[in-house]
PDB file of C-alpha atoms and ligand atoms in Angstrom:
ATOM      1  CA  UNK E 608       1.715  42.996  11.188  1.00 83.00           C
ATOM      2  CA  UNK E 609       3.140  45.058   8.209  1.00 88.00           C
ATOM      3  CA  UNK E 610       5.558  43.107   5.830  1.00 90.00           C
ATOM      4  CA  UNK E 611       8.809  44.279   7.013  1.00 92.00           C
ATOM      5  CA  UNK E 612       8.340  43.404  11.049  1.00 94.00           C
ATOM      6  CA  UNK E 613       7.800  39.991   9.008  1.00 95.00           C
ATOM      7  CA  UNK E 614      10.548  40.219   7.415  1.00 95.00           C
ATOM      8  CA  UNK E 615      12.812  41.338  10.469  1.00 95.00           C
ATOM      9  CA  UNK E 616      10.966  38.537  12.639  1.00 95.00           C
ATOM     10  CA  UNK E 617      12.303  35.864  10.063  1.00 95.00           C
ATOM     11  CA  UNK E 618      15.765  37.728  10.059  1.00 95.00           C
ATOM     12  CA  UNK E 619      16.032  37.122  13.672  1.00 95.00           C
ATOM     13  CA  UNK E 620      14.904  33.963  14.049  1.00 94.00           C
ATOM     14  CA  UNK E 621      17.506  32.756  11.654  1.00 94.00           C
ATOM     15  CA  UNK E 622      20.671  34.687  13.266  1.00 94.00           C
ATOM     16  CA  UNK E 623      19.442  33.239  16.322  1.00 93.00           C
ATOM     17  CA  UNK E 624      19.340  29.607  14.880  1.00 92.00           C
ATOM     18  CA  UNK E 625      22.971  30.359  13.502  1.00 91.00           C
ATOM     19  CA  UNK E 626      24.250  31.482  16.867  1.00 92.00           C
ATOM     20  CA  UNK E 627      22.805  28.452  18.431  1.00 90.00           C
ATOM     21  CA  UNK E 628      25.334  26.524  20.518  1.00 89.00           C
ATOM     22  CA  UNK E 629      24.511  22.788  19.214  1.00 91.00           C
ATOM     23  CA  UNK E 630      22.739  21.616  17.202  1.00 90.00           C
ATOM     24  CA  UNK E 631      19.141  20.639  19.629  1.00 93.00           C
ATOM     25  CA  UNK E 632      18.852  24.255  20.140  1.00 93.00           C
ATOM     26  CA  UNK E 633      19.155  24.943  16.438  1.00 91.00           C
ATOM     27  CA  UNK E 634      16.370  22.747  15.920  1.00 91.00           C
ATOM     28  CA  UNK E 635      14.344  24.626  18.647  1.00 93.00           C
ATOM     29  CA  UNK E 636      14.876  27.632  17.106  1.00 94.00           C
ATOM     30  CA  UNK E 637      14.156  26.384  13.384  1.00 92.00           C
ATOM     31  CA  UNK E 638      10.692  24.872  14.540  1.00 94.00           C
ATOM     32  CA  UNK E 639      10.115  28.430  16.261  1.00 94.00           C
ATOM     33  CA  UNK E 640      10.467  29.480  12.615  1.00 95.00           C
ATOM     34  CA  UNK E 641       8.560  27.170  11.187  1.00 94.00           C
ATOM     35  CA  UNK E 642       5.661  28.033  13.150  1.00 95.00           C
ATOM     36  CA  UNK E 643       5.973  31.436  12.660  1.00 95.00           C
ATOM     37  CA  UNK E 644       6.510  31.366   8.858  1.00 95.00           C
ATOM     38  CA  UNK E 645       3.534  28.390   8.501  1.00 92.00           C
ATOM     39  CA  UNK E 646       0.468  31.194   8.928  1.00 91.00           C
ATOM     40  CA  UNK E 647       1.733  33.661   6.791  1.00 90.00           C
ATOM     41  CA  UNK E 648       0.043  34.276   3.319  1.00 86.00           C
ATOM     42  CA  UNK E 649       1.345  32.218   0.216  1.00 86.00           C
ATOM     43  CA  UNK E 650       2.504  35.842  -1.228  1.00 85.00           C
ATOM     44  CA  UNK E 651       4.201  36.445   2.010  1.00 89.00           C
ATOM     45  CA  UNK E 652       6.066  33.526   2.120  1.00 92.00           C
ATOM     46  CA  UNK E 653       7.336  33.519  -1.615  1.00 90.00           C
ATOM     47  CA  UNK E 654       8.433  37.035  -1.289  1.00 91.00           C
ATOM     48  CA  UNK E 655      10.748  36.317   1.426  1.00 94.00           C
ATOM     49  CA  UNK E 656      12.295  33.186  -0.605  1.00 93.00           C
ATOM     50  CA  UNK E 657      12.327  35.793  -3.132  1.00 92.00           C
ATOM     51  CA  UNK E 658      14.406  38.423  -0.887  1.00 93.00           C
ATOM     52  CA  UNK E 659      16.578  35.072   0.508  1.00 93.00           C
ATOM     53  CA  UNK E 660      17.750  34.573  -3.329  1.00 91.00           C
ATOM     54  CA  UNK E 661      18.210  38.186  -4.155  1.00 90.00           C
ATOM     55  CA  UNK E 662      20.705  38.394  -1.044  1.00 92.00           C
ATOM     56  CA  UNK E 663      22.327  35.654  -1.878  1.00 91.00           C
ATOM     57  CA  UNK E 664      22.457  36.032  -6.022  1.00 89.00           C
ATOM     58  CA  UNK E 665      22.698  39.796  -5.624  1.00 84.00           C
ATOM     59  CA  UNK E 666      21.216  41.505  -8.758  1.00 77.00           C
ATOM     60  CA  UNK E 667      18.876  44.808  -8.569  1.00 75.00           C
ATOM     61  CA  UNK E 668      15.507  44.619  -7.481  1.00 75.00           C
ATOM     62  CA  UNK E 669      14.656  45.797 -11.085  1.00 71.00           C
ATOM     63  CA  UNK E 670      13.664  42.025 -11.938  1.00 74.00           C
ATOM     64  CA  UNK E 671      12.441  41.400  -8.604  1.00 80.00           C
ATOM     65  CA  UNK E 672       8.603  40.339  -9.427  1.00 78.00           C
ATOM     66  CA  UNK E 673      10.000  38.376 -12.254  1.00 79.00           C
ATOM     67  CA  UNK E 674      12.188  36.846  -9.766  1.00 83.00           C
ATOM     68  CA  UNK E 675       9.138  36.400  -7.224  1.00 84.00           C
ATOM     69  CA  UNK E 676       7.159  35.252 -10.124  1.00 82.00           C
ATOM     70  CA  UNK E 677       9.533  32.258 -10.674  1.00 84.00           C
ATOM     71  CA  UNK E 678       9.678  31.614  -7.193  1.00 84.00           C
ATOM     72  CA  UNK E 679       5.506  30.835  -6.874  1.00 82.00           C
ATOM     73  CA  UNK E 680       6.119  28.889 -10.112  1.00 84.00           C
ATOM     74  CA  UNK E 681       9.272  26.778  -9.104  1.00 87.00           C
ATOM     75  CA  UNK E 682       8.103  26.030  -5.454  1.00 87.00           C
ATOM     76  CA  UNK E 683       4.485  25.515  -5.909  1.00 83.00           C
ATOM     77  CA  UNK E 684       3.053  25.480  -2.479  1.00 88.00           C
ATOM     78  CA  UNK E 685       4.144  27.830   0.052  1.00 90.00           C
ATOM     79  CA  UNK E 686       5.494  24.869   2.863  1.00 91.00           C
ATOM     80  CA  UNK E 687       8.134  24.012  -0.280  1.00 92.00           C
ATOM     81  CA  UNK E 688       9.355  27.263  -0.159  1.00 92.00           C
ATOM     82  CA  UNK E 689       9.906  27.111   3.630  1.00 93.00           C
ATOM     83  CA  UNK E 690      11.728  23.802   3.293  1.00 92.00           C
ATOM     84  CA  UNK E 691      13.635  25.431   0.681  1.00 90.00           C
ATOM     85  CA  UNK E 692      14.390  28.667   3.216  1.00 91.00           C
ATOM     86  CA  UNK E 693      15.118  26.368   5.953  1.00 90.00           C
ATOM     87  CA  UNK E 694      17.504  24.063   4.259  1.00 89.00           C
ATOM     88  CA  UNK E 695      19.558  27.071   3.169  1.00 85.00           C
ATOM     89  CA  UNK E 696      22.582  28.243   5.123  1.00 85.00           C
ATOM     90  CA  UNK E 697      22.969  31.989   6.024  1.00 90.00           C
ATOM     91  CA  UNK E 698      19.500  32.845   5.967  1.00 92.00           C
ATOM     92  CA  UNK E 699      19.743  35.912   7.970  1.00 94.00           C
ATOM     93  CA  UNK E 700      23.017  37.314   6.147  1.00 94.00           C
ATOM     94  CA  UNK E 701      21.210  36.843   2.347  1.00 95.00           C
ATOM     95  CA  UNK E 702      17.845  38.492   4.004  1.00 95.00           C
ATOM     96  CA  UNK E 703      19.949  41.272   5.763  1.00 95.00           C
ATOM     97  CA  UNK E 704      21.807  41.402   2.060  1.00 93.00           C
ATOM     98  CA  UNK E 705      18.805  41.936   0.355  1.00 93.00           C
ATOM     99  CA  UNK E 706      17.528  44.288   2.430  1.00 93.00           C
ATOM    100  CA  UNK E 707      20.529  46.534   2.526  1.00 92.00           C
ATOM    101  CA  UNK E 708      19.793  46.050  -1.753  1.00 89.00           C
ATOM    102  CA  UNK E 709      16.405  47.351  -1.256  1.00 87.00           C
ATOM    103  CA  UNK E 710      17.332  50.159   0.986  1.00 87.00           C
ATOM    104  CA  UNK E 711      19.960  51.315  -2.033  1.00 85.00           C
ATOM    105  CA  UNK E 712      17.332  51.129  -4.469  1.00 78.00           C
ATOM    106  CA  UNK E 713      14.901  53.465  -2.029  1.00 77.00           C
ATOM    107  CA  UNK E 714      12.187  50.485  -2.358  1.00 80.00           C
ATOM    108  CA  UNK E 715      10.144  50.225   1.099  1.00 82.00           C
ATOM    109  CA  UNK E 716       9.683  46.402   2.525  1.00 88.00           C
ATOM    110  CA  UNK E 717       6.110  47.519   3.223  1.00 83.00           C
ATOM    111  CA  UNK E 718       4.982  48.338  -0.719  1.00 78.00           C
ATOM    112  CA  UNK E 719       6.399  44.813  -2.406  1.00 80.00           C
ATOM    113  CA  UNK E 720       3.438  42.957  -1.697  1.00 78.00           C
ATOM    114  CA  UNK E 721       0.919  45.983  -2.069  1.00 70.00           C
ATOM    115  CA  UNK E 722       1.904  49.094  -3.821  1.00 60.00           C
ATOM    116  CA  UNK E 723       4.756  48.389  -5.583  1.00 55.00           C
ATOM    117  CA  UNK E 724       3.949  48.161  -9.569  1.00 46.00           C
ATOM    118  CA  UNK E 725       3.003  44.803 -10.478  1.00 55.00           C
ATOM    119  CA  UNK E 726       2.942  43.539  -6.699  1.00 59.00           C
ATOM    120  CA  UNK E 727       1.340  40.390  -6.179  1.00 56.00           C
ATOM    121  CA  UNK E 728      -0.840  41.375  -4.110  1.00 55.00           C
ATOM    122  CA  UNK E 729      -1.055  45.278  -5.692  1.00 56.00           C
ATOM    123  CA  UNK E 730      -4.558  46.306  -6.771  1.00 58.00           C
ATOM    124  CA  UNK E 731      -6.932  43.796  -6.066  1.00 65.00           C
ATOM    125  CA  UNK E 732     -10.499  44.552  -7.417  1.00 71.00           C
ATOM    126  CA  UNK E 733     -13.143  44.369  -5.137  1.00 71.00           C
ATOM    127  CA  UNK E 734     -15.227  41.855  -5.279  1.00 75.00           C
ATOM    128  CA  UNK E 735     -18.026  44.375  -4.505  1.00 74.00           C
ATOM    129  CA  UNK E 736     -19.131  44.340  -8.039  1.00 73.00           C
ATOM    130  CA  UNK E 737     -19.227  40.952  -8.632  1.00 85.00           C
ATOM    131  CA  UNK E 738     -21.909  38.820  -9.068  1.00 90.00           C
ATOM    132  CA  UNK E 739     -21.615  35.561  -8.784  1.00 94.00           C
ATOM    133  CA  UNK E 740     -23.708  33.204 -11.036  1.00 93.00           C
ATOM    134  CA  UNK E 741     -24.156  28.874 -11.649  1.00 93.00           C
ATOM    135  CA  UNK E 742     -22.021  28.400 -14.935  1.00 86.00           C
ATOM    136  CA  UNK E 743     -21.205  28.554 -17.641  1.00 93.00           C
ATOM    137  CA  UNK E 744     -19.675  25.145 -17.092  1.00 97.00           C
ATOM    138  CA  UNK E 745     -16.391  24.018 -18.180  1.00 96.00           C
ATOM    139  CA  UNK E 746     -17.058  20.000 -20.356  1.00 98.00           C
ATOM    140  CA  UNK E 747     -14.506  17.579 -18.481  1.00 97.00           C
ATOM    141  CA  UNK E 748     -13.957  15.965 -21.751  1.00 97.00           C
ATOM    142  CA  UNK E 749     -13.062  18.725 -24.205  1.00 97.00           C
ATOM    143  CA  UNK E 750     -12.457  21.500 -22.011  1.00 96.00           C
ATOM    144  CA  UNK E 751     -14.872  24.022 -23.987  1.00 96.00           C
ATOM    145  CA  UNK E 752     -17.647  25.807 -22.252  1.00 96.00           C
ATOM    146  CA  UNK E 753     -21.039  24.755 -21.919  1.00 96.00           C
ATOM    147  CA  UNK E 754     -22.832  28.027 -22.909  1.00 90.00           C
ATOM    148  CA  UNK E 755     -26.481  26.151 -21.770  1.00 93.00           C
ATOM    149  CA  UNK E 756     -27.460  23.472 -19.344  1.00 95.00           C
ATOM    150  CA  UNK E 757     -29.419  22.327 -22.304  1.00 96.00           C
ATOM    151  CA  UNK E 758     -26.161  21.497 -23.838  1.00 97.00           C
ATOM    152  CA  UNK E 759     -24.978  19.837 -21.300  1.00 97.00           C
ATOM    153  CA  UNK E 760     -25.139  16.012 -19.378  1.00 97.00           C
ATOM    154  CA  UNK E 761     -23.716  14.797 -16.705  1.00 98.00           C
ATOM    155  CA  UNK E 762     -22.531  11.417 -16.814  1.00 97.00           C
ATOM    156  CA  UNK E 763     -21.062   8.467 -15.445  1.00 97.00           C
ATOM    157  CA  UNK E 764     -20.374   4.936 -15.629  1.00 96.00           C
ATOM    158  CA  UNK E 765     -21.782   2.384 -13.284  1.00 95.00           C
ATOM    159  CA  UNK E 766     -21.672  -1.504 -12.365  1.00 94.00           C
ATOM    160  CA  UNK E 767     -22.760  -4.098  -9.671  1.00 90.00           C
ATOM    161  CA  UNK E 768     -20.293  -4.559  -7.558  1.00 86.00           C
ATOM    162  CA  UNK E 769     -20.718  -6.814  -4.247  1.00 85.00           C
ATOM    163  CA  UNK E 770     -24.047  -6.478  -4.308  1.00 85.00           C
ATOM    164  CA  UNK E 771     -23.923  -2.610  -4.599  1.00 88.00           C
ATOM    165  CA  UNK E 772     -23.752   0.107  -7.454  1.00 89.00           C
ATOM    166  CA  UNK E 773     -20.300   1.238  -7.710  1.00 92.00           C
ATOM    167  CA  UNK E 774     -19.549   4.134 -10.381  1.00 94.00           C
ATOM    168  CA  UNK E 775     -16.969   6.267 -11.673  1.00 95.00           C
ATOM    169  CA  UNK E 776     -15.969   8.871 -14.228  1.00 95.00           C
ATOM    170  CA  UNK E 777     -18.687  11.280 -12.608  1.00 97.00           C
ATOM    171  CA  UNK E 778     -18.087  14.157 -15.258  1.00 97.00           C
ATOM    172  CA  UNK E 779     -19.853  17.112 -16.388  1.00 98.00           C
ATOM    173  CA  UNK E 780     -19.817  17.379 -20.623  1.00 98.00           C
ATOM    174  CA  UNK E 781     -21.646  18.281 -23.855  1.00 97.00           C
ATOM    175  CA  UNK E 782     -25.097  16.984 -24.820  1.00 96.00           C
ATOM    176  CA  UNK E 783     -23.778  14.722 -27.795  1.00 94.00           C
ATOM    177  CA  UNK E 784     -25.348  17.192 -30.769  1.00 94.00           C
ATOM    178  CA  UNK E 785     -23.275  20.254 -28.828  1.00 95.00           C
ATOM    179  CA  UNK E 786     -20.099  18.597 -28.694  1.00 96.00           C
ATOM    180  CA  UNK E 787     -17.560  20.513 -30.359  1.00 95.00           C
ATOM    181  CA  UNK E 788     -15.343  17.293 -31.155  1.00 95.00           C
ATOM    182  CA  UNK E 789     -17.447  15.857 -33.852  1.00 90.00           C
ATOM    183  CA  UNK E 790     -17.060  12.408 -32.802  1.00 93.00           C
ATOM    184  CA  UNK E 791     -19.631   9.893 -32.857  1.00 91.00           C
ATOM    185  CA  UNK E 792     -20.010   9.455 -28.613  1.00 92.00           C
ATOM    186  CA  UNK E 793     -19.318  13.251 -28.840  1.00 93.00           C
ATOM    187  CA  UNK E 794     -17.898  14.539 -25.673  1.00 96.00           C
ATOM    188  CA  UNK E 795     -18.898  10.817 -23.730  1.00 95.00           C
ATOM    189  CA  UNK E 796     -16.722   7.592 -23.557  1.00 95.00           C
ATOM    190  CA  UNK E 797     -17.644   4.588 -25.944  1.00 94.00           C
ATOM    191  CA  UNK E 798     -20.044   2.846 -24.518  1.00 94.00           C
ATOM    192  CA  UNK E 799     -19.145  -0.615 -25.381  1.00 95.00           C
ATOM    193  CA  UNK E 800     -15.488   0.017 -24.449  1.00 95.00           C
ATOM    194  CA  UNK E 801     -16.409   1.182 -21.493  1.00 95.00           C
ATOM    195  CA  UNK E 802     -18.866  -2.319 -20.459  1.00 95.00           C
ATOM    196  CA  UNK E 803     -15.713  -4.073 -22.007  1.00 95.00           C
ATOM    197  CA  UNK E 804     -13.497  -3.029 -19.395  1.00 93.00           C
ATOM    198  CA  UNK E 805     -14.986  -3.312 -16.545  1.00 93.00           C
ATOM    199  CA  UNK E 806     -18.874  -4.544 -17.030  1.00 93.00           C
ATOM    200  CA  UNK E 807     -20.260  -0.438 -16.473  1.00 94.00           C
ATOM    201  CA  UNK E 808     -22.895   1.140 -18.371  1.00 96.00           C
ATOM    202  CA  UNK E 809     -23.165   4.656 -19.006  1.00 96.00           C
ATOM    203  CA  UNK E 810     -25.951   7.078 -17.441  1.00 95.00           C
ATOM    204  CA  UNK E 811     -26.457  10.464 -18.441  1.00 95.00           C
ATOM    205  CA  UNK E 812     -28.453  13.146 -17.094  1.00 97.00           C
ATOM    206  CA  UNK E 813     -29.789  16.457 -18.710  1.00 97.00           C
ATOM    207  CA  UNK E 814     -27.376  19.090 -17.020  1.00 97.00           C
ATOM    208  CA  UNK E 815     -30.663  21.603 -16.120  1.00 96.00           C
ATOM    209  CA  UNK E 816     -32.639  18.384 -14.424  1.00 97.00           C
ATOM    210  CA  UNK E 817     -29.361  18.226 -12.608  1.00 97.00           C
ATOM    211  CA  UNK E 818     -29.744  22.286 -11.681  1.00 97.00           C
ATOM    212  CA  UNK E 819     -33.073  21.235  -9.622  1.00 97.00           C
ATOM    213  CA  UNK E 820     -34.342  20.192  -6.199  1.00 97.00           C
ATOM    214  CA  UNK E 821     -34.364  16.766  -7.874  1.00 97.00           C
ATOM    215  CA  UNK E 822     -30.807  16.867  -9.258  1.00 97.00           C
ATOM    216  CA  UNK E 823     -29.277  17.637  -5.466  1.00 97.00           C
ATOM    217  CA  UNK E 824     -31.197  14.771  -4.187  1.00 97.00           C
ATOM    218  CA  UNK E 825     -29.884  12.459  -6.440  1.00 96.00           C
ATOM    219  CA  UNK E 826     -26.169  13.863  -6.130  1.00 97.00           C
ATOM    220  CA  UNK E 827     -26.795  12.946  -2.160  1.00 97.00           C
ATOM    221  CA  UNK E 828     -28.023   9.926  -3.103  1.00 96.00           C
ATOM    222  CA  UNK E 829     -24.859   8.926  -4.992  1.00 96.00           C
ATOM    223  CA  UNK E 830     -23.101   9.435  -1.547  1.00 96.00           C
ATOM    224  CA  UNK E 831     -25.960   7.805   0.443  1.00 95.00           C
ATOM    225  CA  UNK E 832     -25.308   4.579  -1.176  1.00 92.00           C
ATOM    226  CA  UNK E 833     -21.337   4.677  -1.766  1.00 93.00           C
ATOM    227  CA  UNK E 834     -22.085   4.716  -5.044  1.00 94.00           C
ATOM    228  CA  UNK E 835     -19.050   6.996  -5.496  1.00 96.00           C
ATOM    229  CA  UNK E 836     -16.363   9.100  -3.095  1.00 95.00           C
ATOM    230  CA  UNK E 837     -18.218  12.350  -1.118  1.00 96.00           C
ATOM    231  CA  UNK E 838     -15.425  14.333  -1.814  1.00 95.00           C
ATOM    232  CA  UNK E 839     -16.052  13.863  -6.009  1.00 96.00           C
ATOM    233  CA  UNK E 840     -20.000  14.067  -5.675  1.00 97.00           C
ATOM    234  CA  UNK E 841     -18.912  17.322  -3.287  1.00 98.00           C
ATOM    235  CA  UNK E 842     -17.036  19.054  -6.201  1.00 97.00           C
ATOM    236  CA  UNK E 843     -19.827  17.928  -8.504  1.00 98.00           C
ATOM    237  CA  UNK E 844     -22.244  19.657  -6.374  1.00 98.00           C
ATOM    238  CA  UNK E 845     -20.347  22.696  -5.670  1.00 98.00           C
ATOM    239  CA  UNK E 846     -20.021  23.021  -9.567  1.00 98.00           C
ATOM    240  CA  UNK E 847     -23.744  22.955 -10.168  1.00 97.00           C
ATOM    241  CA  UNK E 848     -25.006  24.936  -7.048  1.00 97.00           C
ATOM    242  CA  UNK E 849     -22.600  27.179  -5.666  1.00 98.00           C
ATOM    243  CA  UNK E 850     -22.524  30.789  -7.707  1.00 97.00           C
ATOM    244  CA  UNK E 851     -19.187  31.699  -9.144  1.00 97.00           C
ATOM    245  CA  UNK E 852     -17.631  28.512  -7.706  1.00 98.00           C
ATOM    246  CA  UNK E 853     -17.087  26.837 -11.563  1.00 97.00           C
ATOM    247  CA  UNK E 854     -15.849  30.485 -13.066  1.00 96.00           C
ATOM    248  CA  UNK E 855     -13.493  30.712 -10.035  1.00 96.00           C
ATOM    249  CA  UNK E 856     -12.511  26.894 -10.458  1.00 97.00           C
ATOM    250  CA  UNK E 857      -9.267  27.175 -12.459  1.00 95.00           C
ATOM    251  CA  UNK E 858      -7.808  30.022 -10.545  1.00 94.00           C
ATOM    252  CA  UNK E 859      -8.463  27.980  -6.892  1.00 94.00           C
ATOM    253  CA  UNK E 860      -4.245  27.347  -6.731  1.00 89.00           C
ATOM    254  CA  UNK E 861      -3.022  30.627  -8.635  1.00 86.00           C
ATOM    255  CA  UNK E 862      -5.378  32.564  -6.102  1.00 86.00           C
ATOM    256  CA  UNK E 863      -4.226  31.223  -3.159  1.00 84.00           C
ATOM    257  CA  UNK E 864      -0.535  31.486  -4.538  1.00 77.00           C
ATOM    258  CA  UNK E 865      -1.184  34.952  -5.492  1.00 74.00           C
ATOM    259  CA  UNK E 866      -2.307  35.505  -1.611  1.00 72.00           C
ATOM    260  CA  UNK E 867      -5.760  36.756  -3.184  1.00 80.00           C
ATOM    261  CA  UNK E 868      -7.160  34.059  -0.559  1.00 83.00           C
ATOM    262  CA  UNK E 869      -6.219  31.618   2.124  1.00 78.00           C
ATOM    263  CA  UNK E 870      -6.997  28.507   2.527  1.00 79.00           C
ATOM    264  CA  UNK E 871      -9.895  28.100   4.966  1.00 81.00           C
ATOM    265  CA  UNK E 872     -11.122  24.783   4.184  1.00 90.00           C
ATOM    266  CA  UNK E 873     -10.199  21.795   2.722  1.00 93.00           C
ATOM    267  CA  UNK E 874      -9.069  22.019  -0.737  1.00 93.00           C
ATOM    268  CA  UNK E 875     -11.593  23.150  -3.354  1.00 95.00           C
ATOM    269  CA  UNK E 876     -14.020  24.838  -0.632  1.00 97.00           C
ATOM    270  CA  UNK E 877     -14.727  28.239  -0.754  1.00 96.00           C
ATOM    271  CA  UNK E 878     -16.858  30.946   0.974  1.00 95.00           C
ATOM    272  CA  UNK E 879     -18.883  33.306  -1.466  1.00 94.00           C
ATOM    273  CA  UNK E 880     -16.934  35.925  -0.401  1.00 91.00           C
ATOM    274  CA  UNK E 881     -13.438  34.042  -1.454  1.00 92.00           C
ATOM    275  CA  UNK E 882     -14.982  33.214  -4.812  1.00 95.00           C
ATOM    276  CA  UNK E 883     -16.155  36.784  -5.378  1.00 94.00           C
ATOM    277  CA  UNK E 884     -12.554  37.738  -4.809  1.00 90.00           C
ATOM    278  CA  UNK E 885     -11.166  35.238  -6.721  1.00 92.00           C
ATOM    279  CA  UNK E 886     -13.821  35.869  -9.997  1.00 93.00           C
ATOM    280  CA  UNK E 887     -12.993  40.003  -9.541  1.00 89.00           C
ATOM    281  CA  UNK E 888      -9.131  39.001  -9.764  1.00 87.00           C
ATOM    282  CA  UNK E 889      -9.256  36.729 -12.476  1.00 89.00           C
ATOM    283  CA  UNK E 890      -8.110  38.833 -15.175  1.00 82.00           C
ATOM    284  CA  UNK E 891      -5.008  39.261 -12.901  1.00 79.00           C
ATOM    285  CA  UNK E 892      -4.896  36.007 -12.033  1.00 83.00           C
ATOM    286  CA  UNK E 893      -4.333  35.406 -15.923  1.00 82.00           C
ATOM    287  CA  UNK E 894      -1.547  37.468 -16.331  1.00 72.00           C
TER     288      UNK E 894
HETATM  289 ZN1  LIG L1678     -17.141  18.856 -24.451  1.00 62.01          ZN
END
C-alpha cells in the first residue's frame, strides 16, 4: 500500500466517524481506525500526526521533518501518537488541510517517508555489507567500551534466600585494572556495602570464559535454578552471543521509531537480519 492510499484510508475513516449519527457508531468507526492505523510502521504513523498538526497549525512543509522529528520525540511510541490522533477533533479536515498544503508546495504524499531529502525512512543502507560481530561491549557501570573480553567481567551479587540462590545486579563491566574510573572496586559495587545491605556477595566472571560453551551453560543455569529473571539472563545472553546484537543495542527504540524495523518479537529480540539493518543505519540513526 503506498503512503498516500494510507493517508486517504485514515482521511476517510475519520469523516466517516464525524458524520456518524451517535455516538456508538462513532466508536465503531474509531476502533475501525484503530485497527487500521495499529499495523502501520512507527514512521508511518508519526508522519500522519505530523500531517494532522500541519493542517491544523498551517505553516509550509519547509520545516516539515523538523516537525515530524518532534513528533517521534514528543510521542514516543507510535500507539501515543494514535491516542493523540484519535482524541483530536476534525481529523479529516486538518489531514485534508495538509494535504491541500502539500499539493501547493508540489510535494508528493508518496516521497515523505522515502525520497524526500532527509525522509525518515530516505536512504537506508543495506545491510548487505554488514557484518555482524560479538562486541565490543558497552560496561553497565561506566558506560565506556570494553575494547577486549580480557578487560572485561561479568558480575553479580548473590545470597541464600529460602533455601535457594537468589541474585541480582547481573551486569557486564571492566576487569578492575581496565576500569576507566580509577576507583578502588573499579567499575564493580563495594563489596562490603553490598553484603551490608542485603547479606550478597559478589561473583565475577572473566568476560571471554563467559564467550564459551561453558559460559552459555552457566547463563542457563542461572535460569534453571531461579537464580535470577529469564528475561535479564536472556539480554545477558543475547549480548554475549548474538553478532551485532550489543552494537545495535542503543539504537533498538530509535530504529523502530525511525521505521528502520518492526517489532517482531518481544522487546529487545531481534533477527540477524533486523540487527544488520539496524548496525548499517546507525550513523543515521545518530543524527
Ligand atoms: Zn566500566
Amino acid at each position: 500500500m503506498q503512503y498516500s492510499d494510507i493517508v486517504q484510508r485514515v482521511l476517510e475513516l475519520a469523516q466517516e466517524a464525524s458524520e456518524a449519527r451517535d455516538r456508538a457508531a462513532r466508536q465503531l468507526i474509531e476502533q475501525d481506525l484503530r485497527a487500521f492505523l495499529k499495523p502501520l510502521k512507527a514512521a508511518e504513523i508519526y508522519m500522519l500526526a505530523t500531517l494532522m498538526y500541519l493542517g491544523l497549525e498551517g505553516g509550509g512543509v519547509a520545516g516539515l521533518m523538523d516537525r515530524y522529528q518532534q513528533m517521534s520525540d514528543t510521542f514516543g511510541t507510535p500507539e501515543r501518537a494514535i491516542d493523540q490522533m484519535l482524541a483530536k477533533n476534525g481529523l479529516h479536515k486538518h489531514l485534508r488541510n495538509s494535504l491541500e498544503i502539500l499539493k501547493t508546495a508540489g510535494v508528493e504524499v508518496d516521497t515523505l517517508l522515502t525520497t524526500h531529502i532527509d525522509s525518515p525512512l530516505a536512504l537506508l543502507n543495506s545491510s548487505d555489507d554488514v557484518e555482524l560481530s560479538l562486541g565490543p561491549w558497552c560496561c553497565d557501570q561506566c558506560g565506556q567500551v570494553i575494547t577486549k573480553p580480557e578487560h572485561g567481567l561479568l558480575q553479580w551479587l548473590t545470597r541464600a534466600k529460602d533455601g535457594h540462590c537468589s541474585g541480582r545486579d547481573l551486569r557486564i563491566v571492566h576487569v578492575n585494572h581496565a576500569s576507566p574510573l580509577g576507583l578502588p572496586d573499579g567499575c564493580g559495587p563495594n563489596p562490603s556495602v553490598e553484603f551490608a545491605r542485603d547479606g550478597s556477595g559478589l561473583s565475577d566472571v572473566p568476560l571471554h570464559w563467559m564467550l564459551e560453551p561453558d559460559g552459555l551453560v552457566r547463563l542457563l543455569a542461572f535460569v534453571e535454578e531461579s537464580e535470577f529473571p529469564a528475561n535479564e539472563v536472556n539480554r545477558i545472553i543475547m549480548r554475549l552471543f548474538v553478532p551485532g546484537y550489543e552494537k545495535a543495542r542503543p539504537y533498538f527504540q530509535k530504529a523502530i521509531d525511525a521505521g528502520i524495523v518492526d517489532a517482531q518479537l518481544p522487546d529487545d529480540y531481534f533477527y540477524q537480519s533486523q540487527l544488520g539493518d539496524i548496525v548499517a543505519n546507525i550513523p543515521k540513526l545518530e543524527k
